[in-house]
PDB file of C-alpha atoms in Angstrom:
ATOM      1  CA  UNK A   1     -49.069  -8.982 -49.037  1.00 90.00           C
ATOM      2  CA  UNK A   2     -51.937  -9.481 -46.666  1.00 88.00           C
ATOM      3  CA  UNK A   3     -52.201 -13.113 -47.097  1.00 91.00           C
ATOM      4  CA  UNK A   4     -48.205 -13.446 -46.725  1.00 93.00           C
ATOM      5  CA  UNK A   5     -48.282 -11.676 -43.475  1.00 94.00           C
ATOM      6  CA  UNK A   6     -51.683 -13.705 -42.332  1.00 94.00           C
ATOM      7  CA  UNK A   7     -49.913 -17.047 -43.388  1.00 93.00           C
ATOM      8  CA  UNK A   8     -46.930 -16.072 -41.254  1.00 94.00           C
ATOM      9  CA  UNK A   9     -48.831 -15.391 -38.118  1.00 93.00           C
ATOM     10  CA  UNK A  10     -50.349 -18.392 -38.052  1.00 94.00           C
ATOM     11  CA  UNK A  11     -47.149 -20.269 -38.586  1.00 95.00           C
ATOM     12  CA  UNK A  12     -45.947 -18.551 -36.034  1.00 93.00           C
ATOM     13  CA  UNK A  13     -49.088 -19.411 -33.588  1.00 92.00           C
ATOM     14  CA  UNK A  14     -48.724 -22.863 -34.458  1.00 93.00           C
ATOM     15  CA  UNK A  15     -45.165 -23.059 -33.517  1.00 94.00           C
ATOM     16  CA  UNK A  16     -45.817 -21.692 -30.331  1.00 89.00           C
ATOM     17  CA  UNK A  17     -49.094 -23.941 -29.469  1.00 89.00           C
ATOM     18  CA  UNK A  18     -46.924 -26.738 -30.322  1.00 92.00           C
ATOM     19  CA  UNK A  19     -44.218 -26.105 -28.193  1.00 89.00           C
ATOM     20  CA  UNK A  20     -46.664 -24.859 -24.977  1.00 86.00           C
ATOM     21  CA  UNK A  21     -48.410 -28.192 -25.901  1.00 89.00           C
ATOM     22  CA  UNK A  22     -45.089 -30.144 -25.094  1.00 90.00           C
ATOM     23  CA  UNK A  23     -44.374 -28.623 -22.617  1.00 88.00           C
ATOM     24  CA  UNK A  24     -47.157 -30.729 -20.663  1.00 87.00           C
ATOM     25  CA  UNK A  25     -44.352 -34.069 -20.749  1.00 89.00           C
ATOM     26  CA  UNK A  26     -41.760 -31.426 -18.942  1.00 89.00           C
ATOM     27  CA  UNK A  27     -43.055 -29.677 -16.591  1.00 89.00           C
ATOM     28  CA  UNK A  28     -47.083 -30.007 -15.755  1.00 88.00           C
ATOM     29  CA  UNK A  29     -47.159 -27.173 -13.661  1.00 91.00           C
ATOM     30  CA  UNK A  30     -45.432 -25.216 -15.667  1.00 88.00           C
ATOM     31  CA  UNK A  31     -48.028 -25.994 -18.345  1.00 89.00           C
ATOM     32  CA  UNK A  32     -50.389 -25.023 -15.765  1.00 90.00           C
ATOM     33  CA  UNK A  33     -49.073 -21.656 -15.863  1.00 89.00           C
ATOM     34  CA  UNK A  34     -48.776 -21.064 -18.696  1.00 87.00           C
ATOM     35  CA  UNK A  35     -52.385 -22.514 -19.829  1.00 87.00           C
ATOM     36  CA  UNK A  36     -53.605 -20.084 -16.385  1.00 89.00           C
ATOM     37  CA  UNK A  37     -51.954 -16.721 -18.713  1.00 87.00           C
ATOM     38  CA  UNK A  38     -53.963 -18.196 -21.485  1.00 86.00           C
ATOM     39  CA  UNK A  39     -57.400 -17.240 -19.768  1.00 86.00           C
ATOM     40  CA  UNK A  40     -56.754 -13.155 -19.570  1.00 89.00           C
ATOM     41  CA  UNK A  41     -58.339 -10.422 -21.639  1.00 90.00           C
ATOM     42  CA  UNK A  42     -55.508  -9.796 -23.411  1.00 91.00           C
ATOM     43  CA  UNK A  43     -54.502 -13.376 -24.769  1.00 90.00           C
ATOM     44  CA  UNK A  44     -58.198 -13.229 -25.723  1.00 91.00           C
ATOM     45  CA  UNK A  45     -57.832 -10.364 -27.903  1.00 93.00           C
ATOM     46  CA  UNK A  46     -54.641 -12.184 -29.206  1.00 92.00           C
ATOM     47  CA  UNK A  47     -57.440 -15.228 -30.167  1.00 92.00           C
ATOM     48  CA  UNK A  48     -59.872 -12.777 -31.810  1.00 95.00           C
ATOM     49  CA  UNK A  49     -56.315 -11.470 -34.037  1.00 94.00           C
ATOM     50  CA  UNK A  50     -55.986 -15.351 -34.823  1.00 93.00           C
ATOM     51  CA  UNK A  51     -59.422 -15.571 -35.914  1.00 95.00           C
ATOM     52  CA  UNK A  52     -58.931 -12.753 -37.958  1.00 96.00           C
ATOM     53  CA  UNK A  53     -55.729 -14.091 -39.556  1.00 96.00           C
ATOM     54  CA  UNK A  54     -57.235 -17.257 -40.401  1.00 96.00           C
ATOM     55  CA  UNK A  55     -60.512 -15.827 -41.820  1.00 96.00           C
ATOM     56  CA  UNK A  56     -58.655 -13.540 -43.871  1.00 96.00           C
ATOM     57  CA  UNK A  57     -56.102 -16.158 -44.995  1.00 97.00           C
ATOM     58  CA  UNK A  58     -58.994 -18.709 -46.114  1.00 97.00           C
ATOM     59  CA  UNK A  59     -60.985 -16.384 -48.079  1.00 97.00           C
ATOM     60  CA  UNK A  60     -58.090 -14.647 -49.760  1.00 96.00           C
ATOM     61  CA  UNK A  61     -56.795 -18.413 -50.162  1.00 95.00           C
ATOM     62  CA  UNK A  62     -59.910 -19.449 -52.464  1.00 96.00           C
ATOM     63  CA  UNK A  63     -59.985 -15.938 -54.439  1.00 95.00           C
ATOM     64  CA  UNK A  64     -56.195 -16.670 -55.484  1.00 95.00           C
ATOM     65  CA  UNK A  65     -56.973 -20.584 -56.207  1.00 95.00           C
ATOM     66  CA  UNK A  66     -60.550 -18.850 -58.185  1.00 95.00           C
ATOM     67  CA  UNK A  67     -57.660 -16.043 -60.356  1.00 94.00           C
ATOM     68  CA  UNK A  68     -55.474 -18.817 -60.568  1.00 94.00           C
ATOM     69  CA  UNK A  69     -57.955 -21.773 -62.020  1.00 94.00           C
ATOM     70  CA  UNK A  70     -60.481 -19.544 -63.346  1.00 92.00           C
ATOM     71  CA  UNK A  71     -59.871 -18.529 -67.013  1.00 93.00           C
ATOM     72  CA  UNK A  72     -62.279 -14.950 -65.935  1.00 93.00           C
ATOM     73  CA  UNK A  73     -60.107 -15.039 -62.305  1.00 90.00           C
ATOM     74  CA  UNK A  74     -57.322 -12.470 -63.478  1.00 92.00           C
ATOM     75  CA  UNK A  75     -60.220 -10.449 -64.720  1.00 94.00           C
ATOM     76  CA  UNK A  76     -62.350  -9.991 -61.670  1.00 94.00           C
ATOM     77  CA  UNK A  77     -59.826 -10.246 -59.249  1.00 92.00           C
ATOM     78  CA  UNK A  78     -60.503  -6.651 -57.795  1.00 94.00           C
ATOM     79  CA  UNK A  79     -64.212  -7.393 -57.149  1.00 96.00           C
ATOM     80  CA  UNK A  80     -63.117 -10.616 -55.705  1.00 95.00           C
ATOM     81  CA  UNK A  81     -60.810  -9.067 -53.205  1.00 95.00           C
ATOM     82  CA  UNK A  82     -63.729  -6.488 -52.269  1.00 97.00           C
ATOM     83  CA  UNK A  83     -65.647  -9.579 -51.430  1.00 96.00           C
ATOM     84  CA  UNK A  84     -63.457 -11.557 -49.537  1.00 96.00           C
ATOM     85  CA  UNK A  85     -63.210  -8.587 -47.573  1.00 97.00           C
ATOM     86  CA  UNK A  86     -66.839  -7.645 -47.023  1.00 97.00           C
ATOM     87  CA  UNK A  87     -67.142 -11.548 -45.667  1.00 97.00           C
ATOM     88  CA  UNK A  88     -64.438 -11.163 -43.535  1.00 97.00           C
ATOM     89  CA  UNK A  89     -65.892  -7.857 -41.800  1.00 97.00           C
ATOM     90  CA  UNK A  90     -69.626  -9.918 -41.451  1.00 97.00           C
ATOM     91  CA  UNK A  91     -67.601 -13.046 -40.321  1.00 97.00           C
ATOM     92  CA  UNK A  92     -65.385 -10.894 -37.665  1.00 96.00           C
ATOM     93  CA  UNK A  93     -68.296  -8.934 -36.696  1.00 96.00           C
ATOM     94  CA  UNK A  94     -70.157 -12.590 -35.845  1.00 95.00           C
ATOM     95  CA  UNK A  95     -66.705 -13.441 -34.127  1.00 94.00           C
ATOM     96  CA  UNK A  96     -67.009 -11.038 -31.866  1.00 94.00           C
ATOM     97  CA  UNK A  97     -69.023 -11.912 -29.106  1.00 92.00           C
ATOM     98  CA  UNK A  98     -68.291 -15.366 -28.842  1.00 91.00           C
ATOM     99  CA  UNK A  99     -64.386 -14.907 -29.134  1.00 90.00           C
ATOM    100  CA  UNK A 100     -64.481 -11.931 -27.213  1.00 92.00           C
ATOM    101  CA  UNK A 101     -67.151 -12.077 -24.942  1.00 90.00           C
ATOM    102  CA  UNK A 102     -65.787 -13.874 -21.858  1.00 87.00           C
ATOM    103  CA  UNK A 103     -62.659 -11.299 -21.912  1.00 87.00           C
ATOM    104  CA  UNK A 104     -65.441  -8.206 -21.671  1.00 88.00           C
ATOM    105  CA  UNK A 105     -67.430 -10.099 -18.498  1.00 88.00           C
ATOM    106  CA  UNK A 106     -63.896 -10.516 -16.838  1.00 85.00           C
ATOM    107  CA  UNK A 107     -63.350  -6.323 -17.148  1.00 86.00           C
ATOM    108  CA  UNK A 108     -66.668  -4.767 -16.969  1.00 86.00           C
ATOM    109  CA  UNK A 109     -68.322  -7.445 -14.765  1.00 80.00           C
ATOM    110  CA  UNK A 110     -71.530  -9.349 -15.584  1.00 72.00           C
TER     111      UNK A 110
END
């Protein structure tokens, strides 16, 4: 279900970046503002959720191609899912500052 919903969110991501992208040819300073919103705390949060999606989505992407092509895959499939998501927390964790970190100058100060 996980990968579902992670595979939706970044459809949905994409859809959007594509359509703020175009938006450039219409209106520059519209794109302006909107590219301006992109710089607060919040939409960084929102980036450190996309990392997350995309991390998540990966990982769990190669343990289903590994249960799928893997004649022991169906087998270990639990143990695989634990370790997708043990990478994912060390990856996230290591995410975290440089996603993250420019948000938490911008609130708390240097």
């Amino acid at each position: 279900m996980a990968h579902r919903v992670t595979g939706v969110l970044i459809f949905f991501f994409l859809f959007v970046h594509v359509l703020d992208t175009a938006l450039v040819r219409v209106s520059p300073e519209d794109y302006d503002k909107v590219v301006s919103t992109y710089k607060t705390p919040i939409v960084a949060l929102l980036e450190y959720g996309l990392v997350a999606a995309i991390l998540f989505h990966a990982l769990n992407g190669l343990r289903v191609i590994a249960v799928d092509f893997w004649s022991k895959g169906p087998r270990y499939q639990k143990q695989m899912l634990w370790s997708v998501v043990g990478i994912w927390i060390v990856l996230m964790a290591g995410a975290l500052y440089p996603v993250l970190g420019h948000a938490f100058r911008e609130v708390f100060g240097s």
